[in-house]
Coordinates of C-alpha atoms and ligand atoms in Angstrom, one line a residue:
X1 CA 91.4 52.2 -65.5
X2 CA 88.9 52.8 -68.2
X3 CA 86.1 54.4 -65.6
X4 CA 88.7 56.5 -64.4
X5 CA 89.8 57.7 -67.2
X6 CA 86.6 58.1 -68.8
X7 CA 85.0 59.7 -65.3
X8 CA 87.6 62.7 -66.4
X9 CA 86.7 63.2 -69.6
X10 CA 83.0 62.1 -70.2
X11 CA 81.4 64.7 -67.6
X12 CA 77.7 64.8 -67.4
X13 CA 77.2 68.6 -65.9
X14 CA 74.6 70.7 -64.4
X15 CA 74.5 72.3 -67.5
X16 CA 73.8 69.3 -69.4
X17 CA 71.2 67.9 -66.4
X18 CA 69.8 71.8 -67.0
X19 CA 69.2 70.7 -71.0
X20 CA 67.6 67.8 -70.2
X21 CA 65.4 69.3 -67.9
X22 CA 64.6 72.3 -70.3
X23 CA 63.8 70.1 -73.3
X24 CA 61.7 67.7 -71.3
X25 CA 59.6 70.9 -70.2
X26 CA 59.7 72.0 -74.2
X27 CA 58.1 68.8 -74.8
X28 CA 55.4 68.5 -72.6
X29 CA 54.4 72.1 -72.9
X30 CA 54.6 72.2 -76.8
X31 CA 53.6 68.1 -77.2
X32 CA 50.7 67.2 -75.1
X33 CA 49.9 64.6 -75.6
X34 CA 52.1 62.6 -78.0
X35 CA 50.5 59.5 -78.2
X36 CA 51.4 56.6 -80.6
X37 CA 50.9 57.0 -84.3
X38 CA 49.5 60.9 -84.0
X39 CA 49.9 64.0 -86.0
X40 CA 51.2 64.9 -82.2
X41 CA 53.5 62.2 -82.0
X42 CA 55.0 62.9 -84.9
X43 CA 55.5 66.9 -83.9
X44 CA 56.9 66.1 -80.8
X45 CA 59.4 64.0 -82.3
X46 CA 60.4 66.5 -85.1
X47 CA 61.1 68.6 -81.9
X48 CA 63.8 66.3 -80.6
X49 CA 65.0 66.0 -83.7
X50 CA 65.7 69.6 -83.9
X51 CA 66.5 69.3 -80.2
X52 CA 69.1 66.5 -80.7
X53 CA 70.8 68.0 -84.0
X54 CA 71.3 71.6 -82.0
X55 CA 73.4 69.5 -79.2
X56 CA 75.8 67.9 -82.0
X57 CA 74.3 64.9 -82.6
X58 CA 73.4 63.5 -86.5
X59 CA 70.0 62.8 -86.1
X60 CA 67.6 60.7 -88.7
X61 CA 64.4 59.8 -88.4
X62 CA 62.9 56.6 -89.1
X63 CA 59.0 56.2 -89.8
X64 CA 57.5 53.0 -90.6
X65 CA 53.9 51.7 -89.8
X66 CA 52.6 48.3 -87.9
X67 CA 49.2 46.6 -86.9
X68 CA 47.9 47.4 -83.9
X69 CA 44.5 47.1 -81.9
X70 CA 43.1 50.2 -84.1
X71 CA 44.3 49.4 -87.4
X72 CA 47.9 49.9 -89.3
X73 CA 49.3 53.3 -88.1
X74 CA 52.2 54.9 -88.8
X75 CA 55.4 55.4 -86.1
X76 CA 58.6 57.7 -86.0
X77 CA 61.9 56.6 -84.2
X78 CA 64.7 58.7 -84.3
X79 CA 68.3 57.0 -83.9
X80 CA 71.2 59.2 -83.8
X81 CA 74.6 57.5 -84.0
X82 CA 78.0 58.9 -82.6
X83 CA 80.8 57.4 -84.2
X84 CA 84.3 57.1 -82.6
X85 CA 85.6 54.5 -85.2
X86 CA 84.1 52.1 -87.6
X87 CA 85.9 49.4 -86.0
X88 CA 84.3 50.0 -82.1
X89 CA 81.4 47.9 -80.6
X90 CA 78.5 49.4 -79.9
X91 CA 76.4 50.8 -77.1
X92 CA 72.4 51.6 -77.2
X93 CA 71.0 54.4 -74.9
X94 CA 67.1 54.0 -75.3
X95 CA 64.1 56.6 -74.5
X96 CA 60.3 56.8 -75.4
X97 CA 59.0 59.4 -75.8
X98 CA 55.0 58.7 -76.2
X99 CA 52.7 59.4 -74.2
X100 CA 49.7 56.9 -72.9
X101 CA 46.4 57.4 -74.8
X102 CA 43.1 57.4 -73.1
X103 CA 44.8 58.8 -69.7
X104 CA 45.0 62.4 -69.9
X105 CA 48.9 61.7 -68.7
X106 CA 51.3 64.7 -69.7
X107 CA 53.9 61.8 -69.4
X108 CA 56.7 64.3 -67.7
X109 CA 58.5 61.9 -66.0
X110 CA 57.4 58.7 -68.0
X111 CA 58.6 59.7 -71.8
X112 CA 59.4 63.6 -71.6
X113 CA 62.2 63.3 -68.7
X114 CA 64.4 60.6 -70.6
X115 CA 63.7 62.1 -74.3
X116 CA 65.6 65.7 -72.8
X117 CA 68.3 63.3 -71.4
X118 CA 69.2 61.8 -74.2
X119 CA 69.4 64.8 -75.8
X120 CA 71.9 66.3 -73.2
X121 CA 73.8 62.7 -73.5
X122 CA 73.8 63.7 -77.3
X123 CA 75.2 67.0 -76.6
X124 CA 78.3 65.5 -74.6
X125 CA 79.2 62.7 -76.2
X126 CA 79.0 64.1 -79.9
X127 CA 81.6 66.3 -77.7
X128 CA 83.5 63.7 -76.6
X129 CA 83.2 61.4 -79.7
X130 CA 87.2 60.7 -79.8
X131 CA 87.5 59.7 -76.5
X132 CA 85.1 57.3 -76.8
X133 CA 85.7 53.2 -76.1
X134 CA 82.2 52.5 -78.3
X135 CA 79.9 54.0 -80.9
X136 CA 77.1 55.2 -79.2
X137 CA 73.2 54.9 -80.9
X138 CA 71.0 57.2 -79.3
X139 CA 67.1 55.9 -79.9
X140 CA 64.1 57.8 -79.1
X141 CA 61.4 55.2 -79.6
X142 CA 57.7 55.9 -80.3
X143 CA 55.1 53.7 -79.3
X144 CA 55.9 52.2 -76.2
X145 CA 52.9 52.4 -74.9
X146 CA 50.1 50.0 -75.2
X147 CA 46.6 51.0 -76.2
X148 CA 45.1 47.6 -74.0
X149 CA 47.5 45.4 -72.4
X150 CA 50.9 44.8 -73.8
X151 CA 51.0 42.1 -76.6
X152 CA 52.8 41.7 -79.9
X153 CA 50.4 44.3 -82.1
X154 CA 50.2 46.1 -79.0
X155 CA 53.1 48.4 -77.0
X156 CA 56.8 48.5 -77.8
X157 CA 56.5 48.6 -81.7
X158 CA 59.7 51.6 -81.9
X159 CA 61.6 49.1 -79.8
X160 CA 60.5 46.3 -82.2
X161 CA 61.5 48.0 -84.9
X162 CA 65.0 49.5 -83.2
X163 CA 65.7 45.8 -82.3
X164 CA 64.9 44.7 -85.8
X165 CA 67.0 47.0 -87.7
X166 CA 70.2 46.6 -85.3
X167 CA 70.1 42.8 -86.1
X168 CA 69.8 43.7 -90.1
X169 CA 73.0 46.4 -89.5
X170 CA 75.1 43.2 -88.1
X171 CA 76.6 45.9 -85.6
X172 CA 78.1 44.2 -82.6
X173 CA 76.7 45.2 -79.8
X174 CA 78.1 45.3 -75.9
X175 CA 75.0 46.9 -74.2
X176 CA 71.7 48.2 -74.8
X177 CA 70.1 50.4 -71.8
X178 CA 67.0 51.4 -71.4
X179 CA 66.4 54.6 -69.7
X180 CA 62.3 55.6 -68.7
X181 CA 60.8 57.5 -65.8
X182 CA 64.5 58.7 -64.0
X183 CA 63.2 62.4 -63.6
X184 CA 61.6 61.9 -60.4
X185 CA 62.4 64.1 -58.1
X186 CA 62.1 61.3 -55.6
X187 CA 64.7 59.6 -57.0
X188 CA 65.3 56.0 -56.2
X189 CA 66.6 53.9 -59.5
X190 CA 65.8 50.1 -59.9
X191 CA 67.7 47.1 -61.7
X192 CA 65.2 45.1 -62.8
X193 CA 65.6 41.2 -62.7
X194 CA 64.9 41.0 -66.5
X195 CA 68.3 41.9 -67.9
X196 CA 71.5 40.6 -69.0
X197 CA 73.2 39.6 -65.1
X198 CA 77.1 41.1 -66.2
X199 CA 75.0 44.2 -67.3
X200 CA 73.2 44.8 -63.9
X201 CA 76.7 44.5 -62.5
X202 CA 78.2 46.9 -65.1
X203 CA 75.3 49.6 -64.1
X204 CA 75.7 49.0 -60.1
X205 CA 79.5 49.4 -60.7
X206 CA 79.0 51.9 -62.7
X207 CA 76.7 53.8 -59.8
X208 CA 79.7 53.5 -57.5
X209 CA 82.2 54.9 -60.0
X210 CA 79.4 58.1 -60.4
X211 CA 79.1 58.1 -56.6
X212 CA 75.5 57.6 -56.7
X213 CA 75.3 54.3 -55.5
X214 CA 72.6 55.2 -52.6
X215 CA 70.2 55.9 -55.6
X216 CA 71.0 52.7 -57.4
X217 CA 69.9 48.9 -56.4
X218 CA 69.0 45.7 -58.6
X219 CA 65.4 43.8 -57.7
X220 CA 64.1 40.9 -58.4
X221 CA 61.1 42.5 -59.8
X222 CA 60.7 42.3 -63.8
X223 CA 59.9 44.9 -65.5
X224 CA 58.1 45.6 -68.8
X225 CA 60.0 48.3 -71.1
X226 CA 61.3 48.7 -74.4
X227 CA 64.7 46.9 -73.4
X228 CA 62.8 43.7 -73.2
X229 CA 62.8 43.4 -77.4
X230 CA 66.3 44.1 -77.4
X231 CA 66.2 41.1 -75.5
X232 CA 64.1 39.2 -76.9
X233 CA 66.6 40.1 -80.3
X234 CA 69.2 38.4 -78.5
X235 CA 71.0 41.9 -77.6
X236 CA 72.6 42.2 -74.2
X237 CA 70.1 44.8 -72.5
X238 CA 70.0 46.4 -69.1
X239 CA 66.8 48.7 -67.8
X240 CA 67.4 51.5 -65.7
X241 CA 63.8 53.1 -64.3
X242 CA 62.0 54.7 -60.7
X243 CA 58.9 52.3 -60.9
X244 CA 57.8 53.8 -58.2
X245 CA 56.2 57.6 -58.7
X246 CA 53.6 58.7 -56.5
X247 CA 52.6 61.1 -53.4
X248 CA 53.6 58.4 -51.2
X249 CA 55.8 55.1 -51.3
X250 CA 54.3 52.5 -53.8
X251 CA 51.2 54.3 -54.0
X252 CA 52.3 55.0 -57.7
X253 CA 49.8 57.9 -58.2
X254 CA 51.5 60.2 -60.9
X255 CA 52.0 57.6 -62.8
X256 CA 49.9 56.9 -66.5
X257 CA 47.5 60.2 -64.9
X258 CA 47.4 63.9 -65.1
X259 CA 49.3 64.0 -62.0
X260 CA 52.7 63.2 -64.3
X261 CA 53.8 66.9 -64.5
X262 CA 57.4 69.1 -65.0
X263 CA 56.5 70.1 -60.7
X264 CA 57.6 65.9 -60.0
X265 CA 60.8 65.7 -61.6
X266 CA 64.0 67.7 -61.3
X267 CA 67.0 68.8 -62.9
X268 CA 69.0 67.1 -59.9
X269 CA 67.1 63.5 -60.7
X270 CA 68.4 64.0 -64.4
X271 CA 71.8 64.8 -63.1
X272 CA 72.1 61.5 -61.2
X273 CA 70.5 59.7 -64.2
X274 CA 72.9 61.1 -66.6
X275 CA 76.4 60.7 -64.6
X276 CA 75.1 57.1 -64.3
X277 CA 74.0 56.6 -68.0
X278 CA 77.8 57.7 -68.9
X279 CA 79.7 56.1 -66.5
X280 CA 78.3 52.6 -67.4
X281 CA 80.8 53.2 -70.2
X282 CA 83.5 52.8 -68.3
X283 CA 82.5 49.7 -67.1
X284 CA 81.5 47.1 -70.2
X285 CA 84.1 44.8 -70.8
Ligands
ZN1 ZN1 54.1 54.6 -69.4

């Protein structure tokens, strides 16, 4: 009853896949790269910010520094919180918006392409913020990325700090949902195994409701991502990501290289991503 009702009202358009796509091209051409803890980092996020506030949404930054590999260095998140009622659980959408240092990687599809969809998500349900069942954060996390291999002074320290300050804000929380590389234009989205199990279910009922379900399925793979500190919080947390981007099946070519450009995602990939991302809603109990 609740998808239905909320597939009528929460609609996720070509004009809103169109935004996503736009500002995901805004940021790679104006923001390349953005790596962690950079003057560039920080200017690409003051351009979601600005990108995010012109959709509706009430966007503040939060900067904050942490240890890493090359000394202390200084990070921005950005949360942006819709608000139906005080009294509503609450549901996390999640995007980073980094890029990998060391790679030369524009990071179209693996930062840029779910930054711009959050921002079109931002856009329809600051919209929509009556009809909403939840209150809906919106984070755009910086430093996902590791500079070596992922460790705890090393990757994830926006989602660390996210996770962190959700668990000091006492909110209660149905879902957090990790959204990363889901502009390929070779779509094919996977579940992977580490997640909450009622949330994978949620998101592969969810894919029905959307009518997307052929570009939906659940693996027993685990993947590494910016959910997992949610997790590891003791948040329920779902990841939704392509893992596999490349010229040919599992080749995985474009990915963390130059080859990650706007010409390998699409507008119609954001479109699939975005009816899914919303229609989840419908489906948390
Ligand atoms: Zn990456």
């Amino acid at each position: 009853m609740l998808a239905a009702l909320l597939a009528a009202t929460l609609v996720f358009s070509e004009a809103d896949a169109a935004r996503a796509y736009a500002t995901a091209e805004g940021l790679v051409a104006g923001h390349t790269p953005r790596d962690a803890g950079t003057a560039e980092g920080f200017a690409a996020a003051t351009y979601l910010m600005d990108r995010a506030s012109a959709a509706g949404g009430d966007v503040r930054r939060d900067r904050f520094t942490a240890a890493t590999p090359r000394g202390t260095k200084g990070f921005t998140n950005l949360e942006c919180a819709v608000v139906a009622s005080d009294e509503r659980p609450w549901v996390v959408y999640l995007s980073h918006y980094d890029t990998k240092a060391g790679v030369d990687c524009p990071g179209a599809n693996d930062g840029a392409s779910t930054s711009g969809l959050l921002v079109a998500l931002t856009g329809v349900l600051a919209r929509h913020r009556r009809d909403l069942p939840f209150n809906v954060l919106l984070v755009w996390t910086d430093g996902e990325e590791c500079f070596g291999r992922y460790a705890p002074n090393d990757g994830f320290w926006g989602a660390r700090r996210a996770a962190a300050r959700l668990v000091a804000s006492g909110r209660t929380v149905k879902a957090v949902i990790g959204l990363d590389m889901l502009g390929d234009r070779d779509l094919q989205i996977i579940l992977p195994h580490n997640a909450t199990p009622r949330l994978r279910q949620a998101v592969l009922a969810a894919a029905k409701t959307a009518g997307v379900a052929d570009k939906v399925a659940a693996t027993g793979d685990c993947v590494k991502d910016d959910h997992q500190e949610f997790l590891r919080a003791g948040f329920p947390a779902v990841e939704l990501i392509d893992f596999d981007y490349g010229s040919r099946p599992g080749l995985n070519d474009y990915w963390h290289t130059p080859q990650d450009t706007m010409d390998k995602i699409s507008a119609e990939s954001l479109l699939v991503a975005g009816r899914l991302a919303l229609a989840v809603l419908g489906e948390l109990r």
